[in-house]
Short mmCIF file of C-alpha atoms and ligand atoms in Angstrom, two decimals:
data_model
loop_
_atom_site.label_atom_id
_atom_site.label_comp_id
_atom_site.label_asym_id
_atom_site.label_seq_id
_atom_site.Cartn_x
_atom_site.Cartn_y
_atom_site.Cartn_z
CA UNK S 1 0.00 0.00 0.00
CA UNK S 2 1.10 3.76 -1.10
CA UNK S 3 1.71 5.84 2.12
CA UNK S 4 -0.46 8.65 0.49
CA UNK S 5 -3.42 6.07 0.21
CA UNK S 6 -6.65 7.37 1.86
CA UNK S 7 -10.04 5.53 2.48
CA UNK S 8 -13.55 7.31 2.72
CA UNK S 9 -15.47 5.02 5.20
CA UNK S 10 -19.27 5.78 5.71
CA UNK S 11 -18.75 9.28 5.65
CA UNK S 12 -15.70 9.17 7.28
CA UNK S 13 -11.98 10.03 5.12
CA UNK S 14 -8.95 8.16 7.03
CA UNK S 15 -5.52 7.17 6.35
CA UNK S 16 -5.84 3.77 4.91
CA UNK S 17 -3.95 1.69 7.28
CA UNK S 18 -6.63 2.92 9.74
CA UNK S 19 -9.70 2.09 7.97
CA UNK S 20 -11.73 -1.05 9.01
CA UNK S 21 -14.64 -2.70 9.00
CA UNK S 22 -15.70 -5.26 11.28
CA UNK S 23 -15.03 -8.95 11.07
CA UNK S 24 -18.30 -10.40 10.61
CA UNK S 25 -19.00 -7.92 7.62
CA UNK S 26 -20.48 -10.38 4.89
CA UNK S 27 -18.05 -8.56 2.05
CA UNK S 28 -15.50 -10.64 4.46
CA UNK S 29 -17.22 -13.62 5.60
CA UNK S 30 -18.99 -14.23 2.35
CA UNK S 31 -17.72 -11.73 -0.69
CA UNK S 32 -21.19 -10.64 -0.42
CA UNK S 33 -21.14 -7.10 -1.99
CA UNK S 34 -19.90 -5.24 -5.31
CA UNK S 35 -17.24 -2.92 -6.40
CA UNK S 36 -15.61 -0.80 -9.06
CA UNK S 37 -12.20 -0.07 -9.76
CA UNK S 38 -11.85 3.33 -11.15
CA UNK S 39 -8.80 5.20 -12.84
CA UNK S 40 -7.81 8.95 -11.53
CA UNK S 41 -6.45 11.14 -14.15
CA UNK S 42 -5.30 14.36 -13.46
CA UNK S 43 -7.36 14.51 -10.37
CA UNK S 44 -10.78 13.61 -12.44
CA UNK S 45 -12.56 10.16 -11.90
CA UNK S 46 -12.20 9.09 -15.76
CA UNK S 47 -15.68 7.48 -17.05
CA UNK S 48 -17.12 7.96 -13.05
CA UNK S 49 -20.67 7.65 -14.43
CA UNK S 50 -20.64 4.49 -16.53
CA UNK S 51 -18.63 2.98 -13.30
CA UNK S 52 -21.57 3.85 -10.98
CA UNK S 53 -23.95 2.49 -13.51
CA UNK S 54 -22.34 -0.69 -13.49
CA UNK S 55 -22.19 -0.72 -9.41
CA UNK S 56 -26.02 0.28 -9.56
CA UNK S 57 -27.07 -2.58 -11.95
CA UNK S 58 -24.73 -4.94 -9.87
CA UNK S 59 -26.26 -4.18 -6.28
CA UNK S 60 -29.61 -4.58 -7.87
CA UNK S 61 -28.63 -7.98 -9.62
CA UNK S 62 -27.65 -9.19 -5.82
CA UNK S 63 -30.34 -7.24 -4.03
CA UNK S 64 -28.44 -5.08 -2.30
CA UNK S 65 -29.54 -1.89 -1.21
CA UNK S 66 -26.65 0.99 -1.69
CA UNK S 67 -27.38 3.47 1.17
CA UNK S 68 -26.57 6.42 -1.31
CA UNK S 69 -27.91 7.65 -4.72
CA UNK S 70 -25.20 8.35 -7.85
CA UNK S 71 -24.95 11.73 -6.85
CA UNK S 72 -23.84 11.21 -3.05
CA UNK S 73 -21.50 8.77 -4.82
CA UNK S 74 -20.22 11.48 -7.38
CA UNK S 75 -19.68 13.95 -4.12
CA UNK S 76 -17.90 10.65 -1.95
CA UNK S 77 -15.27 10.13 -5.46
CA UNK S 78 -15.05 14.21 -5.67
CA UNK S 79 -14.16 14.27 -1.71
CA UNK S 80 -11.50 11.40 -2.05
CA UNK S 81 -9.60 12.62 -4.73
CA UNK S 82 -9.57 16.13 -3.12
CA UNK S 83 -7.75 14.60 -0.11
CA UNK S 84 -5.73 12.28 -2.23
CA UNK S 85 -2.18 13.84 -2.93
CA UNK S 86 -1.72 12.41 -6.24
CA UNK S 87 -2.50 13.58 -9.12
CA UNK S 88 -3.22 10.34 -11.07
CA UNK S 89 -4.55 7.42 -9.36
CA UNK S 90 -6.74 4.45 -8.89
CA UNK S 91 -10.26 4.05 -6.62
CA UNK S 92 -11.86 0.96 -5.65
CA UNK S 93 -15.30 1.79 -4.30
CA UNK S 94 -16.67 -1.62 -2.70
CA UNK S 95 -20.49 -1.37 -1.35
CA UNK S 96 -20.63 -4.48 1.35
CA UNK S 97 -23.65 -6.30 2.70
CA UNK S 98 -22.46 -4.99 6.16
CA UNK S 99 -22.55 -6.76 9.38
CA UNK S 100 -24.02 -9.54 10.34
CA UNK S 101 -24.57 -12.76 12.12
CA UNK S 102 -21.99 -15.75 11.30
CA UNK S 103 -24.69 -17.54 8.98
CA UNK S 104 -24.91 -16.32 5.03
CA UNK S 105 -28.25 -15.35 5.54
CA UNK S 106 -28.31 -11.62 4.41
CA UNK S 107 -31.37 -11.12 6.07
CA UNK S 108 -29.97 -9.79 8.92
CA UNK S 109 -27.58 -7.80 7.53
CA UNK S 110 -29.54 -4.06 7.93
CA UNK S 111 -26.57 -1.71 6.67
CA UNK S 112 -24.23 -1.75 3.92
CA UNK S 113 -20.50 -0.11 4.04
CA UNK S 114 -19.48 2.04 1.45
CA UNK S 115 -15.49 2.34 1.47
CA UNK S 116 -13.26 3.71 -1.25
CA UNK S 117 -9.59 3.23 -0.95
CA UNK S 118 -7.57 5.85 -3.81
CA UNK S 119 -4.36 4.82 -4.03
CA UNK S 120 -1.80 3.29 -7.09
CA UNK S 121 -2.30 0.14 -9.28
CA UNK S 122 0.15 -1.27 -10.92
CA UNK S 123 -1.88 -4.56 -13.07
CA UNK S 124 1.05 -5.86 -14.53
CA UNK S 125 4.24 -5.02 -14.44
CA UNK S 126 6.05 -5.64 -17.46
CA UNK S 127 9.67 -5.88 -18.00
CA UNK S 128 10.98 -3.07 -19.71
CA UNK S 129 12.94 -5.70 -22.29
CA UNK S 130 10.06 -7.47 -22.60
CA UNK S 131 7.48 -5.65 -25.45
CA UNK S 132 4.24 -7.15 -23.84
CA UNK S 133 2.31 -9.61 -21.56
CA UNK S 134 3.16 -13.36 -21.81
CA UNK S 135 -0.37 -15.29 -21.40
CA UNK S 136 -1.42 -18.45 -20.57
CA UNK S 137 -4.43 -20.12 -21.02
CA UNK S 138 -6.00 -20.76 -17.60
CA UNK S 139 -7.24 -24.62 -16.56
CA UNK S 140 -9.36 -22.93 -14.68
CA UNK S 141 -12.59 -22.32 -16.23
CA UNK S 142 -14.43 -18.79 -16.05
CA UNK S 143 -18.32 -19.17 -13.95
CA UNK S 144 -20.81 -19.59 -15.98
CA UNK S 145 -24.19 -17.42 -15.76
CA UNK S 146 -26.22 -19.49 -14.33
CA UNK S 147 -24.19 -19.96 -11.52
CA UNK S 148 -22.99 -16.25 -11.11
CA UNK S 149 -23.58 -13.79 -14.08
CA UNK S 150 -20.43 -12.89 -14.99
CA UNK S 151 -21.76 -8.73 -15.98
CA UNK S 152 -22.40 -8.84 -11.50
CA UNK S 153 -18.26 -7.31 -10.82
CA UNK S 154 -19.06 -8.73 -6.80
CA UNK S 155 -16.55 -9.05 -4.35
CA UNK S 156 -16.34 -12.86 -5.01
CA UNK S 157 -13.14 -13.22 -7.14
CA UNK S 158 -12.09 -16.68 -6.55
CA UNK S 159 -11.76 -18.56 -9.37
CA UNK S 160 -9.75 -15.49 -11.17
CA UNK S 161 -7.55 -15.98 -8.23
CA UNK S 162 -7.27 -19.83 -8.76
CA UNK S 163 -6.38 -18.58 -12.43
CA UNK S 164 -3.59 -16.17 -11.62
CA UNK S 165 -1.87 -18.56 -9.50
CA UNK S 166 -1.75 -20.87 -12.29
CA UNK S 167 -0.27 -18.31 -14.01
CA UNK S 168 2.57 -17.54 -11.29
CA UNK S 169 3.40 -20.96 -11.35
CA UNK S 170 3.58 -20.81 -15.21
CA UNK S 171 5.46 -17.88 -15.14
CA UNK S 172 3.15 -16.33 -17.28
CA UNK S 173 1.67 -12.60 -16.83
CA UNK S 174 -1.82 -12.90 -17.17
CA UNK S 175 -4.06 -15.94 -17.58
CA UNK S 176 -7.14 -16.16 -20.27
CA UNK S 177 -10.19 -17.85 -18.49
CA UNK S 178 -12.49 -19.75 -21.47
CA UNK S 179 -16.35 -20.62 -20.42
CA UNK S 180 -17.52 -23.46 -19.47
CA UNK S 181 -17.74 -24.45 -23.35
CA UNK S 182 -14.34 -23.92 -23.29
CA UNK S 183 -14.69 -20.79 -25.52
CA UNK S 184 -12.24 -17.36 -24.64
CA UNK S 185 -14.21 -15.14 -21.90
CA UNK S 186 -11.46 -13.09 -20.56
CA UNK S 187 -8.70 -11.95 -18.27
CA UNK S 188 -8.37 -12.26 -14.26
CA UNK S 189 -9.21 -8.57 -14.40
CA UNK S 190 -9.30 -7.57 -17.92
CA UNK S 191 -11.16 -7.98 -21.52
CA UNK S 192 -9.24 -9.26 -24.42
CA UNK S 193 -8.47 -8.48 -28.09
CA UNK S 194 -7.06 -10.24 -30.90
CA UNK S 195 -6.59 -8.27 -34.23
CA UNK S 196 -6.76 -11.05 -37.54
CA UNK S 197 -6.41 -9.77 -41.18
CA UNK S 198 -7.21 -6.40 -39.81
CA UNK S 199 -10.60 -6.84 -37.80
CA UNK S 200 -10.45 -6.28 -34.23
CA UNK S 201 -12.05 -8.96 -32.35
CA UNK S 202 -13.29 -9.77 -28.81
CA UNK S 203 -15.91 -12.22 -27.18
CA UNK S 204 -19.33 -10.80 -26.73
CA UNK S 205 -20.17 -10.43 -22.90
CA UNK S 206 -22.72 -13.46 -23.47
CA UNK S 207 -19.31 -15.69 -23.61
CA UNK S 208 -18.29 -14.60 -19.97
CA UNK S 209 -16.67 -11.31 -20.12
CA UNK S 210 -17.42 -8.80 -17.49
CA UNK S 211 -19.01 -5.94 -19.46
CA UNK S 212 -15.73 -3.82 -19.48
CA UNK S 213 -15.56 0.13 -19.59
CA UNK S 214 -12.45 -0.02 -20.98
CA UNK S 215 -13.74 -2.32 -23.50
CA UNK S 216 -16.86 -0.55 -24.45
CA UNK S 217 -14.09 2.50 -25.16
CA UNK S 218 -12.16 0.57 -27.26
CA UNK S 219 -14.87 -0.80 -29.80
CA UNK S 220 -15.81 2.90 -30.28
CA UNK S 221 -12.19 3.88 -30.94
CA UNK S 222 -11.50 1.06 -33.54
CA UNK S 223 -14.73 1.68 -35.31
CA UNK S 224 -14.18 5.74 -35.19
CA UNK S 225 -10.09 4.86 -36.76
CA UNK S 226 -12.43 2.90 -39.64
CA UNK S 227 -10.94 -0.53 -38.03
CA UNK S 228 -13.70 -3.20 -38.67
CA UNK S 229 -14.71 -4.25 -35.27
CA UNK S 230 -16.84 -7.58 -34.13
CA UNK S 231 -17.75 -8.96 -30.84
CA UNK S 232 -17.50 -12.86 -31.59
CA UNK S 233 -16.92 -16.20 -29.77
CA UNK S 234 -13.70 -16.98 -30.14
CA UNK S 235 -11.66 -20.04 -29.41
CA UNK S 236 -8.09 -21.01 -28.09
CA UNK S 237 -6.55 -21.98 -31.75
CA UNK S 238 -7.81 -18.19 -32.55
CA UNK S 239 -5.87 -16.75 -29.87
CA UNK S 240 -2.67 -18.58 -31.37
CA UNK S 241 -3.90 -17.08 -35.13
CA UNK S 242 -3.35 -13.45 -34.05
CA UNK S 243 -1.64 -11.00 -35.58
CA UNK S 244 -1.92 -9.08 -32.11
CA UNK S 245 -3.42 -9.34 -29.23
CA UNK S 246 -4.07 -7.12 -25.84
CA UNK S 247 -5.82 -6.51 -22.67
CA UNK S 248 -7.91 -3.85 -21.45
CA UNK S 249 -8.73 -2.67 -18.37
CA UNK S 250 -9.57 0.34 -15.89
CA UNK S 251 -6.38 -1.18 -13.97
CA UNK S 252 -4.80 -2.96 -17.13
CA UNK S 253 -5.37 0.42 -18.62
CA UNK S 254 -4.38 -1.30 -22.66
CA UNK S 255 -1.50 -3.59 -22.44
CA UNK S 256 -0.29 -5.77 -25.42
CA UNK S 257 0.61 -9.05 -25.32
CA UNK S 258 3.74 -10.92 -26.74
CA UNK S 259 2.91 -14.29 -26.54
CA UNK S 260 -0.06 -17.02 -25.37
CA UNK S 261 1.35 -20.20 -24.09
CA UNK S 262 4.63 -19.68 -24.84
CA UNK S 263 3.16 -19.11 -28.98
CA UNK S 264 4.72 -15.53 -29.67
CA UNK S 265 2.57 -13.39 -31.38
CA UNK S 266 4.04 -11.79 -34.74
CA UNK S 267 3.73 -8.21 -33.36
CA UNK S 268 3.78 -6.87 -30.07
CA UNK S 269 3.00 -3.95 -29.86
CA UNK S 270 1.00 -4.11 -33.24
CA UNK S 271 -0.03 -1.73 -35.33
CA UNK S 272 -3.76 -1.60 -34.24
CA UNK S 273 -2.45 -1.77 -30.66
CA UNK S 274 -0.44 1.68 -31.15
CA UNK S 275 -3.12 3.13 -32.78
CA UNK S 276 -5.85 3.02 -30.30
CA UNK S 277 -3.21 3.24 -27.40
CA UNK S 278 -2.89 6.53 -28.75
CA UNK S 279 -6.62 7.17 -29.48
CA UNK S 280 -7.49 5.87 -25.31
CA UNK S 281 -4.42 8.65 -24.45
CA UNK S 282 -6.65 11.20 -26.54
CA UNK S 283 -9.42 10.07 -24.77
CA UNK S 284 -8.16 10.86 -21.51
CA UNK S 285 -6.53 14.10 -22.03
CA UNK S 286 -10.42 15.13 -23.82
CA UNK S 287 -12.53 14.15 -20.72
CA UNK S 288 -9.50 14.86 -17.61
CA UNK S 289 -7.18 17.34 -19.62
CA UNK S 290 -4.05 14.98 -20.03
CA UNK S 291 -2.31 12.42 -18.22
CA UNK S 292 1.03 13.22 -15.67
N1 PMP M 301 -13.01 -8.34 -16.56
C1 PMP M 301 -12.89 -8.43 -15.23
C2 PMP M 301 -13.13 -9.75 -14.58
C3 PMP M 301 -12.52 -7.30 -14.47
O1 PMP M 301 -12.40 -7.39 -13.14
C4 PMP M 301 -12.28 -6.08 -15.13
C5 PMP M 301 -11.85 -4.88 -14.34
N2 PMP M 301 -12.95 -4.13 -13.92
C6 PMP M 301 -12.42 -6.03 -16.52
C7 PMP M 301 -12.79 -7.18 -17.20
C8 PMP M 301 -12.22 -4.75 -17.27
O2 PMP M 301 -13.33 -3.89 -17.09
P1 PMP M 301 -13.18 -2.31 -17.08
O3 PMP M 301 -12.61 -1.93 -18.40
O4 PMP M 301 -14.58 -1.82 -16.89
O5 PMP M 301 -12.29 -1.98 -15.95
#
């Protein structure tokens, strides 16, 4: 944790190392609650209101009442990065199911927390000698919606866990999660992209993709640069047939990717990559006036 890191707590703004919540909060006990993770650029909360959209339609999805409307939200992010020293950032706003007894029953649990921690996110490091991401396709296979709807972001991020210590182990960077038809669905934290014979492709959310921000962005910026854009299953052998591949993310932010099971891609970064690298840099500067 950065030393500047600061947490609003139910109304309350604290040093981070002396923010908590009780024990028997279900967020803890259970991963019962939802969150966003959302990017500070020059002190502005980039894309704040499609994030609190998505933490809306999430709470809803697991009936759980957020004590505050968007625009108590809006003020909470405004008041954090005020007392945040840094000029660019990250936030992760987490709404919990609050305390409650030991059993999962949420019943009992009468009030929510509302925390936001802003502080720095690094996703993935990568090695300055090394041009992008090395992936590996995960063992471990991405829920499927009837057993959790992947579009719910909750706190419950086990099996992406399960899939990025596969990935230590591999020495890999990132693992790929497929479906449970053993389709591509996407990243631990992060959409993916291939680019083939010019088309930019990605799985439609339907396959098991968290309905990304970052993603949404991107789409818009390849069709706007006349790229032709679809949103298509997509299997492993496909990831091999790239001519590039990357990740997006509000933490990944875009990173490209060299290789996919040891398979190295024939350009990293690619040509499509650069392009709408620069285009999501545009982007930012527009809507927070530039990046530090
Ligand atoms: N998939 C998952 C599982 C994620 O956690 C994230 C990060 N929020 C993403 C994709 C990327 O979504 P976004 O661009 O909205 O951050």
């Amino acid at each position: 944790m950065n030393t500047h890191s600061i947490t609003w707590l139910n109304g309350q703004l604290l040093p981070t190392s002396q923010a908590t919540v009780p024990v028997n909060d279900h967020g803890l006990l259970y991963g019962d609650g939802v969150f966003e993770g959302i990017r500070i650029y020059r002190r502005r909360a980039f894309r704040l209101q499609k994030h609190l959209q998505r933490l809306a339609l999430s709470a809803r999805a697991i009936a759980l009442e957020i004590p505050l409307s968007s625009d108590e939200l809006t003020a909470v992010i405004e008041q954090l990065i005020d007392a945040f020293p840094d000029d660019d950032g990250y936030i992760r706003l987490m709404v919990t199911r609050g305390e409650g007894p030991l059993g999962l029953n949420p019943k009992s649990c009468t009030q929510a927390n509302i925390i936001a921690i802003a502080d720095q996110l690094t996703m993935i490091a990568i090695d300055e000698l090394q041009a992008g991401a090395r992936l590996m396709v995960s063992s471990v296979r991405r829920l499927s919606a009837d057993g959790l709807d992947p579009r719910i972001k909750s706190l419950n991020y086990l099996n992406h866990i399960l899939a990025k210590i596969e990935a230590n182990h591999a020495g890999a960077d990132e693992a790929i999660l497929l479906n449970a038809q053993g389709r591509v669905a996407e990243g631990t934290a992060d959409n993916i992209f291939i680019v083939r014979n010019g088309r930019l492709l990605t799985p439609p959310c339907s396959e098991g993709a968290l309905e990304g921000i970052t993603r949404e962005l991107v789409l818009q910026l390849g069709q706007a640069d006349g790229i032709e854009t679809s949103e298509q299953p997509l299997g492993v052998y496909d990831l091999y047939a790239a001519d590039e591949c990357f990740l997006t993310g509000t933490g990944a932010e875009l990173i490209a990717v060299a290789s996919i099971d040891c398979r190295s891609l024939p350009s990293c970064p690619g040509p499509v990559f650069q392009r709408l690298q620069q285009a999501f840099r545009r982007t930012i500067d527009q809507e927070c006036g530039g990046i530090a």
